[in-house]
mmCIF file of C-alpha atoms and ligand atoms in Angstrom:
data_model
loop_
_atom_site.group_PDB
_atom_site.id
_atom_site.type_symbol
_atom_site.label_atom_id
_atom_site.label_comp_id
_atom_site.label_asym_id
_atom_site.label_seq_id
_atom_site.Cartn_x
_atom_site.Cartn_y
_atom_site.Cartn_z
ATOM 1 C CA UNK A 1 0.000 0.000 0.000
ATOM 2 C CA UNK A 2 2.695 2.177 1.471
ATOM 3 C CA UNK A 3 4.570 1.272 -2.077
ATOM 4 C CA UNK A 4 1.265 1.844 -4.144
ATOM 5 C CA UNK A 5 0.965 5.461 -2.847
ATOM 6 C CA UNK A 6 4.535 6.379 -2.987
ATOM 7 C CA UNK A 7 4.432 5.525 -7.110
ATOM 8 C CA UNK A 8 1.376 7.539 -7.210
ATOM 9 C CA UNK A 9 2.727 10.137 -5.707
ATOM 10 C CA UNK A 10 5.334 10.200 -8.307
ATOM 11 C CA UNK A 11 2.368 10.219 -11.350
ATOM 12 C CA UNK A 12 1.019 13.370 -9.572
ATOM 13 C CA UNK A 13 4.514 15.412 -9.663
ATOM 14 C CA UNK A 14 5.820 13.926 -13.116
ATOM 15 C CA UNK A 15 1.882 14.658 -14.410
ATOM 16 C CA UNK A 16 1.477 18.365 -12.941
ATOM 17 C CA UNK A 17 4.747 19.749 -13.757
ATOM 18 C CA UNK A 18 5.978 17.332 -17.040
ATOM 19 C CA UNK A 19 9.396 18.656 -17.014
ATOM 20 C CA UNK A 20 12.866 16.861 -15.780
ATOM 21 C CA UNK A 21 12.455 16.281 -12.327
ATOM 22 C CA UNK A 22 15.657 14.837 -10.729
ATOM 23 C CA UNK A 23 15.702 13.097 -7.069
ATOM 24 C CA UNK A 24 19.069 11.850 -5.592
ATOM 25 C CA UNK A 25 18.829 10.397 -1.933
ATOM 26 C CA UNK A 26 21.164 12.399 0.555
ATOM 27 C CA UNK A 27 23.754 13.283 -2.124
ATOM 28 C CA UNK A 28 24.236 14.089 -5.708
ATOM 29 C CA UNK A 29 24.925 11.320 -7.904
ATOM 30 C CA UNK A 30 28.332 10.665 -8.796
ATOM 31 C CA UNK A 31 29.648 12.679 -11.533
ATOM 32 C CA UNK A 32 31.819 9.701 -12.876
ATOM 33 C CA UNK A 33 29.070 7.863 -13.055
ATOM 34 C CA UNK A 34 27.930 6.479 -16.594
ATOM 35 C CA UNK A 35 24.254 5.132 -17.148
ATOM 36 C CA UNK A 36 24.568 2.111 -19.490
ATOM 37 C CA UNK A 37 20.382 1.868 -20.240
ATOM 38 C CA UNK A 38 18.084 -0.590 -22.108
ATOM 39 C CA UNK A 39 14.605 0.559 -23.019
ATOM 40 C CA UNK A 40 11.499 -1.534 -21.563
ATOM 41 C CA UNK A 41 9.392 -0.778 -24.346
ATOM 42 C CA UNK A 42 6.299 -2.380 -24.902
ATOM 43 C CA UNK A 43 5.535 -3.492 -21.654
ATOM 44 C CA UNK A 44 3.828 -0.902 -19.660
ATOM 45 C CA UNK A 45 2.600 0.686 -22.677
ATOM 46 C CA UNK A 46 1.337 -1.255 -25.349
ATOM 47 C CA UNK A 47 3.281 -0.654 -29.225
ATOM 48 C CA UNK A 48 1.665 -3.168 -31.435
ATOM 49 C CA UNK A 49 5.258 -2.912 -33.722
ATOM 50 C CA UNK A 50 6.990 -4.468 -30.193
ATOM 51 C CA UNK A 51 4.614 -7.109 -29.560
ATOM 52 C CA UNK A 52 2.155 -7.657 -32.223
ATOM 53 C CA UNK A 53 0.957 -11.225 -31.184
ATOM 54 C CA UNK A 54 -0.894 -9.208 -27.985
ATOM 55 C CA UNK A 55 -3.373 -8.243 -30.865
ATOM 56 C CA UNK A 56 -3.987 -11.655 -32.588
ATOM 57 C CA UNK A 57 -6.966 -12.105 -30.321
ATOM 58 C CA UNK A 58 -8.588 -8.995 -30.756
ATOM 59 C CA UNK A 59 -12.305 -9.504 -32.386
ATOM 60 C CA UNK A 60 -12.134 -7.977 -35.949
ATOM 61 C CA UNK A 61 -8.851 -6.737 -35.510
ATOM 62 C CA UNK A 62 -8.860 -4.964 -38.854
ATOM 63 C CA UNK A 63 -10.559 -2.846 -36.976
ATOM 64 C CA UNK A 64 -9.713 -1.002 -34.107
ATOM 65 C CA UNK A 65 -10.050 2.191 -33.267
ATOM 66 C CA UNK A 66 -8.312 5.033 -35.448
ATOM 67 C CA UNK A 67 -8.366 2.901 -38.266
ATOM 68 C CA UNK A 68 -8.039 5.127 -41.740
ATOM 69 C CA UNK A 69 -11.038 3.475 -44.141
ATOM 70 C CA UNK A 70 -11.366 4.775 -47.724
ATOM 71 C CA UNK A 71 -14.052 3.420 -49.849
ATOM 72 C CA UNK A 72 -14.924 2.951 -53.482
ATOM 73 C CA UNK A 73 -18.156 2.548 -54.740
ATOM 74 C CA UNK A 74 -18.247 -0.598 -57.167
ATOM 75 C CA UNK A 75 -21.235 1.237 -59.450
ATOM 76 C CA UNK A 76 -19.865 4.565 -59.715
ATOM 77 C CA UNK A 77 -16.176 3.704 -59.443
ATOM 78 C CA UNK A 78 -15.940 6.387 -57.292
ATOM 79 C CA UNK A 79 -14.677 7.420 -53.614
ATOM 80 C CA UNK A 80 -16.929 8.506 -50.947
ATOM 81 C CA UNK A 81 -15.628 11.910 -50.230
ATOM 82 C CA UNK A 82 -16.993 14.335 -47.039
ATOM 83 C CA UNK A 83 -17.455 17.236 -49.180
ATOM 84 C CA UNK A 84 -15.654 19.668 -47.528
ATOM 85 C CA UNK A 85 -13.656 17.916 -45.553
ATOM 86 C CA UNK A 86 -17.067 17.926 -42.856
ATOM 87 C CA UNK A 87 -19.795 19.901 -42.426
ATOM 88 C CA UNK A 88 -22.204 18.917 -45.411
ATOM 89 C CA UNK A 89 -23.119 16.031 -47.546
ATOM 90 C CA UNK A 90 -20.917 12.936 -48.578
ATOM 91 C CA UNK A 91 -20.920 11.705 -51.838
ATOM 92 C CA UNK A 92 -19.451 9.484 -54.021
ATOM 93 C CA UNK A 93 -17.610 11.363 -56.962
ATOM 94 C CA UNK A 94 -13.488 11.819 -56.181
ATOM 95 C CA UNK A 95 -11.382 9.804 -58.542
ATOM 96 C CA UNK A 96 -8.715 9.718 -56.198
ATOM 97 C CA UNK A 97 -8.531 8.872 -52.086
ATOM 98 C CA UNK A 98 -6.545 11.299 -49.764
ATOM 99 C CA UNK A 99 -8.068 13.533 -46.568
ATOM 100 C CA UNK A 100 -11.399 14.188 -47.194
ATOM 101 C CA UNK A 101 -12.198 10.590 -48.476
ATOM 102 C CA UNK A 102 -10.818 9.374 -45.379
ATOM 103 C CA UNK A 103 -13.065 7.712 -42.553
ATOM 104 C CA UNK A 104 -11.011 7.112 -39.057
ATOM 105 C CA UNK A 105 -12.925 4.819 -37.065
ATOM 106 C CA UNK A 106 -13.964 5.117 -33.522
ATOM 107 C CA UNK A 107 -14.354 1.828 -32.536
ATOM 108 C CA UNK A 108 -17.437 1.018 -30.361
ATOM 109 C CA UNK A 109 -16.821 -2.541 -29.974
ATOM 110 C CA UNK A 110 -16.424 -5.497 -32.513
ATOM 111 C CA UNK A 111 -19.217 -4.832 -34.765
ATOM 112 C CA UNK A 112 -20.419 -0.927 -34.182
ATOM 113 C CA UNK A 113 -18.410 2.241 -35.306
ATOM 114 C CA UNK A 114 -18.492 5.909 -35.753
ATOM 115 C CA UNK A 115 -16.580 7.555 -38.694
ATOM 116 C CA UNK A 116 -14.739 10.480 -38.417
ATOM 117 C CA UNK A 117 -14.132 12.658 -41.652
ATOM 118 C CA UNK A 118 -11.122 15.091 -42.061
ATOM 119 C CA UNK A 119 -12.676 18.305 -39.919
ATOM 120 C CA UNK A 120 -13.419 15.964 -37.524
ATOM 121 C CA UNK A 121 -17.154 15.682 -38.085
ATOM 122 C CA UNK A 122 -19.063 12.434 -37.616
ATOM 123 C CA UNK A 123 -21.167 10.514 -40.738
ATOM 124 C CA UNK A 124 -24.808 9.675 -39.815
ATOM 125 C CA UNK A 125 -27.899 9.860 -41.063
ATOM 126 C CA UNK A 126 -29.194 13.378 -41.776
ATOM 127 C CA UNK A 127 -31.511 13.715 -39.303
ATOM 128 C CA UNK A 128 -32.458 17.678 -39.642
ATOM 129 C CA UNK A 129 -33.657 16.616 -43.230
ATOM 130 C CA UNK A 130 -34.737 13.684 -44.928
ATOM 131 C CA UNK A 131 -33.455 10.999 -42.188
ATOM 132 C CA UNK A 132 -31.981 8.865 -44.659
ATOM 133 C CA UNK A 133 -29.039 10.878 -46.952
ATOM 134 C CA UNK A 134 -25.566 10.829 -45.189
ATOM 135 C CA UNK A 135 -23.711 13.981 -44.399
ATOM 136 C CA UNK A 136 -20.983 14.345 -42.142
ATOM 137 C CA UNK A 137 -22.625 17.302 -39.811
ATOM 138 C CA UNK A 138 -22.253 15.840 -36.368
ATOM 139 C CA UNK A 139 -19.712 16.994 -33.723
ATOM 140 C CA UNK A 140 -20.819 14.094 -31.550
ATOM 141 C CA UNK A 141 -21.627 10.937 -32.134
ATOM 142 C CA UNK A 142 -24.864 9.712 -31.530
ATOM 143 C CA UNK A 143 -26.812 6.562 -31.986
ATOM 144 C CA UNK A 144 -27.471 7.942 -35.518
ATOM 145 C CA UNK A 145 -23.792 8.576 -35.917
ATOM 146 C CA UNK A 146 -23.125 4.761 -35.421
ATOM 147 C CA UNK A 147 -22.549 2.429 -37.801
ATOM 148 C CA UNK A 148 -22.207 -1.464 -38.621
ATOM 149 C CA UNK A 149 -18.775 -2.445 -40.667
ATOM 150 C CA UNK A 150 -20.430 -6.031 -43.093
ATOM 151 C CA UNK A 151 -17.404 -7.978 -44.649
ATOM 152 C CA UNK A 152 -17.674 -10.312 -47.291
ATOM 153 C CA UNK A 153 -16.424 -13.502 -46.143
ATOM 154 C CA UNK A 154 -14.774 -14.245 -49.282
ATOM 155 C CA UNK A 155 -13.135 -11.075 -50.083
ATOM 156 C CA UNK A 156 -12.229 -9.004 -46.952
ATOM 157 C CA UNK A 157 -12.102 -5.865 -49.222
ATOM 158 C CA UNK A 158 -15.464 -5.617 -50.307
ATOM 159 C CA UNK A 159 -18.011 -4.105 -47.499
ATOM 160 C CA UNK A 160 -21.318 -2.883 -46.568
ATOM 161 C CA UNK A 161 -21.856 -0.214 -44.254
ATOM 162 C CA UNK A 162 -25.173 -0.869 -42.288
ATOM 163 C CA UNK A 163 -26.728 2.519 -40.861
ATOM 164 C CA UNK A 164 -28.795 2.974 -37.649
ATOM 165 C CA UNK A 165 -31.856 2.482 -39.551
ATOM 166 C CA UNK A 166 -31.096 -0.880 -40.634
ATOM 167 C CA UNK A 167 -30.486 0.145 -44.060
ATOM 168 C CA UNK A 168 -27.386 -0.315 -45.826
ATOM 169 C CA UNK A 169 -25.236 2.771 -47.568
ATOM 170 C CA UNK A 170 -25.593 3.353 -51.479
ATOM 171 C CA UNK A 171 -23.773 5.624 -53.990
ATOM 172 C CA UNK A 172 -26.982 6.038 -55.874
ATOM 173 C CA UNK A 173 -25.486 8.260 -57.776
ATOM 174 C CA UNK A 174 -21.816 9.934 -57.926
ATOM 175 C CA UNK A 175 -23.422 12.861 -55.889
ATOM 176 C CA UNK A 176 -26.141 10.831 -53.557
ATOM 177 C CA UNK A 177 -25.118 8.605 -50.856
ATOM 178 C CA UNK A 178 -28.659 7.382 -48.792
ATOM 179 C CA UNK A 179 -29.205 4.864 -46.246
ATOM 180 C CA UNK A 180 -32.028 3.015 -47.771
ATOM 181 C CA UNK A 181 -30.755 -0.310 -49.213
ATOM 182 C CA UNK A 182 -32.857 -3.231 -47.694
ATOM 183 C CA UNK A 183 -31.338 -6.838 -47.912
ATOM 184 C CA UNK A 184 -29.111 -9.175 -49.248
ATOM 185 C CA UNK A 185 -26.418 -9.200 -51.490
ATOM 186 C CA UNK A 186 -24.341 -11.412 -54.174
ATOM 187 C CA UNK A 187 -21.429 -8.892 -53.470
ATOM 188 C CA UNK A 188 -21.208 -8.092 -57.662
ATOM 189 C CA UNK A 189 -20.367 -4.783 -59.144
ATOM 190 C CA UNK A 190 -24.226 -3.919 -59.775
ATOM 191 C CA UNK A 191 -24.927 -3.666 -56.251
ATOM 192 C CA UNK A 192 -24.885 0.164 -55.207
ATOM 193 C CA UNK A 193 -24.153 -1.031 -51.228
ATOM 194 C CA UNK A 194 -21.123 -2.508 -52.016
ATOM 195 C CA UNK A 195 -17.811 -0.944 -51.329
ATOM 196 C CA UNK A 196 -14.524 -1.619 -52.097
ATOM 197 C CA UNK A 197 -12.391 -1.162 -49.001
ATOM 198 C CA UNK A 198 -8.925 0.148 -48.480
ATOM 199 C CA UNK A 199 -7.149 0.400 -45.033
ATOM 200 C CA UNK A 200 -4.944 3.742 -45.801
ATOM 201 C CA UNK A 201 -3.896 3.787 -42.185
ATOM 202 C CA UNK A 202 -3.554 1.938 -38.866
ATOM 203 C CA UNK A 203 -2.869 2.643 -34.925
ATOM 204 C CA UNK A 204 -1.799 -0.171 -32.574
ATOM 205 C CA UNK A 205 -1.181 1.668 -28.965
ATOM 206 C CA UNK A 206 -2.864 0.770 -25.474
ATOM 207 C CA UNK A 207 -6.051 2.398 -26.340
ATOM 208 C CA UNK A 208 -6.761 -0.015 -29.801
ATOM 209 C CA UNK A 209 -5.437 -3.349 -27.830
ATOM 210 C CA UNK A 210 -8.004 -2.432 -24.425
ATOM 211 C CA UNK A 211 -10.391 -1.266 -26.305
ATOM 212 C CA UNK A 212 -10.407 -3.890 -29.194
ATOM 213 C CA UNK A 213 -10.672 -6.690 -26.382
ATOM 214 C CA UNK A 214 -13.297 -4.959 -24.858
ATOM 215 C CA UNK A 215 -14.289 -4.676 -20.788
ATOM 216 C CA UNK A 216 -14.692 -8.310 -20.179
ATOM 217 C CA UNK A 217 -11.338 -9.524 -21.716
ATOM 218 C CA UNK A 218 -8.648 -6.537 -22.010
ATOM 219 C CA UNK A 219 -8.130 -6.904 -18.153
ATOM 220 C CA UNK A 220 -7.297 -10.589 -18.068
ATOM 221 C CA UNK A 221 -4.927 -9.900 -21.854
ATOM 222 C CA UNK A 222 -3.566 -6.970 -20.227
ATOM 223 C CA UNK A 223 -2.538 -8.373 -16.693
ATOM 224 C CA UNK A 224 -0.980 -11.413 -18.094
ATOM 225 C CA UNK A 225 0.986 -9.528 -20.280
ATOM 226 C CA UNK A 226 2.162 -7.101 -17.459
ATOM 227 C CA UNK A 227 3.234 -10.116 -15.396
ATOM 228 C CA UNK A 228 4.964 -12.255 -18.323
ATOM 229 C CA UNK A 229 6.382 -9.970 -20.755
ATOM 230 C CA UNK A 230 8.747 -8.497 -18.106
ATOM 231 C CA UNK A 231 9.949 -10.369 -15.271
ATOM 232 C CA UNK A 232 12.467 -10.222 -12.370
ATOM 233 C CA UNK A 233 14.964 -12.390 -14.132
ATOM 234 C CA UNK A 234 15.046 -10.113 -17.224
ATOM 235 C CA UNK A 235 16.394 -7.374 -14.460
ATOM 236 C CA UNK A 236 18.919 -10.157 -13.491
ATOM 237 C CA UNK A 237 19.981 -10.344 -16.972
ATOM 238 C CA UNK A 238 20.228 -6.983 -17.541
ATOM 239 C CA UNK A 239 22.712 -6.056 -14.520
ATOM 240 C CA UNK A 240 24.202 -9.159 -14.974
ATOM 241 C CA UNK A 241 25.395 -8.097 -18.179
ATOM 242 C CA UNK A 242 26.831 -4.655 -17.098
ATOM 243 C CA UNK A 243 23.826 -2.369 -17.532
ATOM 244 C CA UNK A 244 22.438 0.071 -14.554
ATOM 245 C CA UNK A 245 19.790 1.726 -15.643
ATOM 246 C CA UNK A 246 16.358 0.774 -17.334
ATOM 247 C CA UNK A 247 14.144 3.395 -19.039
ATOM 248 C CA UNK A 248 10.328 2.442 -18.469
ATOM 249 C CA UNK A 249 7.914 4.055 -20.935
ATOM 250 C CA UNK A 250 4.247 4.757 -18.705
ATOM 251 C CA UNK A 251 1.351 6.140 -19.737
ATOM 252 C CA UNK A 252 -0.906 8.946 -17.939
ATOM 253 C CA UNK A 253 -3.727 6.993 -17.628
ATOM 254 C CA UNK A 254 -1.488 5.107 -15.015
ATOM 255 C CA UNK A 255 -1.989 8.123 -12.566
ATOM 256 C CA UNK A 256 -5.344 7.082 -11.389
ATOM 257 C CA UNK A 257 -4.478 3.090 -11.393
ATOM 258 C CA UNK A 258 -6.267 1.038 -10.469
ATOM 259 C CA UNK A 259 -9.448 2.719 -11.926
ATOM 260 C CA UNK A 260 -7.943 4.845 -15.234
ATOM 261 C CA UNK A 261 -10.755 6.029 -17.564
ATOM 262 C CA UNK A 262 -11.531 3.366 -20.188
ATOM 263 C CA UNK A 263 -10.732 1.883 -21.920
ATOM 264 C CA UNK A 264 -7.671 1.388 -19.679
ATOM 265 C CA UNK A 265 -6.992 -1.436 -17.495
ATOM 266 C CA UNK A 266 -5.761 -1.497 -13.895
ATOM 267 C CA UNK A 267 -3.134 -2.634 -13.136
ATOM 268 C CA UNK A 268 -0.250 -1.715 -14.381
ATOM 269 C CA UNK A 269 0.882 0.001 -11.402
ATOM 270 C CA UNK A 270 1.662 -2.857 -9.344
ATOM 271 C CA UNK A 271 4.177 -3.843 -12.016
ATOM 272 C CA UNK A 272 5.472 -0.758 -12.013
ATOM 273 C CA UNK A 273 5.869 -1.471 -8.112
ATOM 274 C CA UNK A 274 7.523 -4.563 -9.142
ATOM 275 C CA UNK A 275 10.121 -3.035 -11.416
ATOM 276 C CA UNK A 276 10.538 -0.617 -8.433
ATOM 277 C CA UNK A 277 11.726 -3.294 -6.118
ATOM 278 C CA UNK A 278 13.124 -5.642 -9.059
ATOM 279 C CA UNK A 279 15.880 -3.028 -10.297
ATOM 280 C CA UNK A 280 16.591 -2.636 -6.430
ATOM 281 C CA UNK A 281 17.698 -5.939 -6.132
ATOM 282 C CA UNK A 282 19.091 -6.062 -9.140
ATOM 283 C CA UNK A 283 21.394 -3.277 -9.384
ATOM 284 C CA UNK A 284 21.946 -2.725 -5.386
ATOM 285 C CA UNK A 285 23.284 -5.755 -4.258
ATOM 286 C CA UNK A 286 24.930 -4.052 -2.156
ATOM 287 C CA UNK A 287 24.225 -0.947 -0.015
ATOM 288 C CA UNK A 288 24.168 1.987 -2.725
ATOM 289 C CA UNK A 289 22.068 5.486 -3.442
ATOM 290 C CA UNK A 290 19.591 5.638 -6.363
ATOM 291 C CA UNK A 291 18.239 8.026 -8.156
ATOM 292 C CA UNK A 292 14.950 8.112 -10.722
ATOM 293 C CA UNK A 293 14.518 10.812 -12.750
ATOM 294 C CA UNK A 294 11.723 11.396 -14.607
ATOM 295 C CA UNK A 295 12.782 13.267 -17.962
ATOM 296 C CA UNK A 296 8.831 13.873 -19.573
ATOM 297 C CA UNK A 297 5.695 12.918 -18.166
ATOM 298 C CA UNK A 298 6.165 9.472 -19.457
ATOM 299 C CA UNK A 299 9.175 8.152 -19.124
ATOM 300 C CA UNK A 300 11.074 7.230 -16.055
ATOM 301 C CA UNK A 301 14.628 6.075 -15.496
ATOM 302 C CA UNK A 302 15.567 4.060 -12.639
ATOM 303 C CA UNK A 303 19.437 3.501 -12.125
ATOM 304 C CA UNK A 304 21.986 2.878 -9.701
ATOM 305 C CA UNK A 305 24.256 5.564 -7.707
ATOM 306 C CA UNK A 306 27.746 5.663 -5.793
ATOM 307 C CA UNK A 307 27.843 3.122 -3.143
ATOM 308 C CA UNK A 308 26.465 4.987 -0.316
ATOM 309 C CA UNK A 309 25.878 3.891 3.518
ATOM 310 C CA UNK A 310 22.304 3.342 4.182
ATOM 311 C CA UNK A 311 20.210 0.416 5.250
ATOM 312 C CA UNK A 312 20.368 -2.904 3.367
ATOM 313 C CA UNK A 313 19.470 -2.928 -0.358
ATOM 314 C CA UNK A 314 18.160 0.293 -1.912
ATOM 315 C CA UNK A 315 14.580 -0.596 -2.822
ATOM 316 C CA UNK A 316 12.690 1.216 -0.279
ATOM 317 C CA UNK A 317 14.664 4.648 -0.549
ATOM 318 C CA UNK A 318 13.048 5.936 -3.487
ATOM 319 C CA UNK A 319 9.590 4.685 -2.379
ATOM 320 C CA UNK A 320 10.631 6.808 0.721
ATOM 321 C CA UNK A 321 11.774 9.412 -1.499
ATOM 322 C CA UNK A 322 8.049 10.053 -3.039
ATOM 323 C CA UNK A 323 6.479 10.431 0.151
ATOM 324 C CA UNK A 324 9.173 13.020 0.719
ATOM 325 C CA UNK A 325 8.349 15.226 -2.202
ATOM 326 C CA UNK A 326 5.068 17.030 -2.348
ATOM 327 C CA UNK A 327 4.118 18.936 -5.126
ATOM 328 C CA UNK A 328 5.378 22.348 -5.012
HETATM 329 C C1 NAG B 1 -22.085 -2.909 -29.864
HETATM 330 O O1 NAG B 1 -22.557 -1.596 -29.657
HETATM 331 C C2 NAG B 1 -23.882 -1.371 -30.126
HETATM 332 C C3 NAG B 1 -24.164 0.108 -30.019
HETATM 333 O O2 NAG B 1 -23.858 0.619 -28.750
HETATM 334 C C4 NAG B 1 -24.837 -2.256 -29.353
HETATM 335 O O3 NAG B 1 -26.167 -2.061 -29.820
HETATM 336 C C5 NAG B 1 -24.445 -3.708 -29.574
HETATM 337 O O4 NAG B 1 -25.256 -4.565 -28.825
HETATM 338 C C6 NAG B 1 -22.986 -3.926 -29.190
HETATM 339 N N1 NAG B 1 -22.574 -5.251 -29.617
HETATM 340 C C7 NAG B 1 -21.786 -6.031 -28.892
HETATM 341 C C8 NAG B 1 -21.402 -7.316 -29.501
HETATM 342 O O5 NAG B 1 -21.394 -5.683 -27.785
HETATM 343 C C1 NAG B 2 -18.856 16.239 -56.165
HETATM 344 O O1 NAG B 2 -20.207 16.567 -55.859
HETATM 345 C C2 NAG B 2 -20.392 17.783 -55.161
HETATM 346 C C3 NAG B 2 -21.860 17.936 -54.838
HETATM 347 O O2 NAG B 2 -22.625 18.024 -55.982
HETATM 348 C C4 NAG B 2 -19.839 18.940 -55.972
HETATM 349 O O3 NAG B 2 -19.982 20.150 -55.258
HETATM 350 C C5 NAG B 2 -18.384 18.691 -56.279
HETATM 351 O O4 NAG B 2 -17.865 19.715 -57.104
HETATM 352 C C6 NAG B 2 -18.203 17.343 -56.967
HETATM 353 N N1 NAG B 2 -16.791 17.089 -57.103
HETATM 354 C C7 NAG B 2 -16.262 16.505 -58.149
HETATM 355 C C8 NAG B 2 -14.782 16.312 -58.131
HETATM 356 O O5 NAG B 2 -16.944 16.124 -59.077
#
C-alpha cells in the first residue's frame, strides 16, 4: 500500500509539472558515473510494432479504433468523399482517395463504429432533413452517428456499411449517398451497397489493444501480459550483463491506477511497483544510493548511484523518497 501510494505520488509530480524532475537520496549522484540503459518498451505501454501477437486475439482486428477506411463505390467507381472535408453532404464522386475521403474509425466494440471525416465531423444519417441521406454534420456521435462495418467472407475488401436504420449505404449516384438499401447481397459490381475497401492507415497503442478486447477480456490480456512480458529475471539479466539503468515508458492513464478512464486497465501500477523493487535488487546488491529521474511525463529512469551507507538494499529509498516530495 505504502509502495502503491509512494508511485502515485510520483504520477502526480511527473503529471502536474511534465518537465525533468531529478531526485538523488542524501547526495548528488556521482559525476563519474555512466548510465549504461536498455529501453522496456512495450511493456507498460502497449506498441503493437513491439509485440504484435498481444493483438492476434482482438475480435475484428482490422478494426480497431483510429483505423483510416477509404471506400470505393463498385457502381460509380468512385470514392466517398466528405465534401468539404465535414460539415455537409458525402458523396461518391473523387477519382482519387486522400483527406477528405478518409473515414477514421472510432471503434465502439467489434461490430459498431463511428466515422470520423477530415474536420473531424461524424457521418450519420441526416436527421435535420430527410433521415436517410448521409452527411458528415455531427460533432458528436450519436446513436445515428453509429454504424455497422459487413465484410464479405470471401473477399475481406469488399463491405457494406449498415446505418442505424437498418439500411445499408448506397452511392446512388456519384453525388447521392442514402441509407435506404434493404437486404441481401451477391457482393457483384451492380450492387450500389457494395464498397470496395482500403485500409490507408492503422494505430496499434494501449487504447486499440483495451479497447479492441473490450471490458470483459482486455483486463485478463492486459494483466498477463504485465506479469509475463517483463519479469524479475530479465532485471537479473540486464545487470548481470553490465547495464544500470532501465528506461520504463508509462502512460498517464497510469496516474489514477487502479481505476484509469476506459478503456484502460488497472493494473499496471503494481508492475510498475515490481520493477521498483526488481531493479533494487538487481542493481543494489549491495548498499548503494539511487536516483529516478523522470525526464517527460512518461518516461522514467531508474538507475543505480555511488555506493552509499544506508540500510540494506536500496529498494525502499526511493519509495521513501516520493512520500518526501510534495508537489510544489
Ligand atoms: C455494440 O454496440 C452497439 C451500439 O452501442 C450495441 O447495440 C451492440 O449490442 C454492441 N454489440 C456487442 C457485440 O457488444
Ligand atoms: C462532387 O459533388 C459535389 C456535390 O454536388 C460537388 O460540389 C463537387 O464539385 C463534386 N466534385 C467533383 C470532383 O466532381
Amino acid at each position: 500500500m505504502a509502495i502503491l501510494f509512494s508511485t502515485k505520488q510520483l504520477f502526480s509530480i511527473c503529471i502536474i509539472l511534465s518537465f525533468m524532475l531529478s531526485f538523488s537520496y542524501g547526495r548528488s549522484p556521482n559525476p563519474a558515473f555512466r548510465i549504461k540503459a536498455v529501453n522496456l518498451g512495450g511493456w507498460l505501454v502497449t506498441e503493437g510494432w513491439i509485440k504484435p501477437s498481444l493483438f492476434d486475439g482482438i475480435p475484428n482486428k482490422d478494426f480497431l479504433d483510429g483505423t483510416q477506411l477509404q471506400f470505393k463505390s463498385v457502381t460509380v467507381g468512385k470514392y466517398l468523399c466528405a465534401e468539404n472535408g465535414g460539415g455537409t453532404i458525402v458523396v461518391a464522386n473523387r477519382t482519387s482517395a486522400s483527406g477528405w475521403e478518409t473515414f477514421k474509425l472510432w471503434r465502439i466494440n467489434e461490430t459498431n463504429f463511428h466515422f470520423r471525416v477530415f474536420n473531424k465531423q461524424f457521418i450519420g444519417l441526416d436527421t435535420n432533413g430527410n433521415g436517410i441521406d448521409i452527411v458528415a454534420e455531427s460533432n458528436t456521435p450519436r446513436s445515428s452517428e453509429t454504424f455497422e462495418i459487413v465484410r464479405n467472407s470471401n473477399d475481406l475488401s469488399r463491405v457494406r456499411i449498415k446505418a442505424p436504420n437498418g439500411f445499408f449505404l448506397q452511392a446512388k449516384t456519384e453525388e447521392l449517398v442514402t441509407a435506404d438499401y434493404e437486404g441481401a447481397t451477391s457482393w457483384g459490381d451492380d450492387d450500389p451497397s457494395v464498397f470496395e475497401m482500403t485500409i490507408a492507415g492503422r494505430m496499434q497503442g494501449e487504447f486499440q489493444v483495451t479497447n479492441g478486447y473490450g471490458p470483459q477480456k482486455a483486463p485478463q490480456v492486459m494483466r498477463k501480459h504485465w506479469s509475463t512480458y517483463i519479469v524479475e529475471d530479465d532485471f537479473k539479466f540486464i545487470a548481470g550483463n553490465g547495464l544500470n539503468a532501465v528506461r520504463i515508458p508509462v502512460g498517464w492513464w497510469m496516474a489514477s491506477d487502479p481505476t484509469p478512464p476506459a478503456p484502460y486497465v488497472g493494473g499496471s501500477l503494481r508492475a510498475l511497483d515490481n520493477a521498483f523493487t526488481w531493479a533494487g535488487y538487481a542493481f543494489f546488491p549491495v548498499p548503494s544510493d539511487i536516483t529516478i529521474s523522470v525526464t517527460t511525463s512518461q518516461d522514467l529512469t531508474i538507475m543505480g548511484g555511488p555506493v552509499h551507507n544506508t540500510p540494506k538494499y536500496g529498494v525502499p529509498k526511493p519509495m521513501m523518497l516520493w512520500s518526501q516530495h510534495q508537489c510544489p
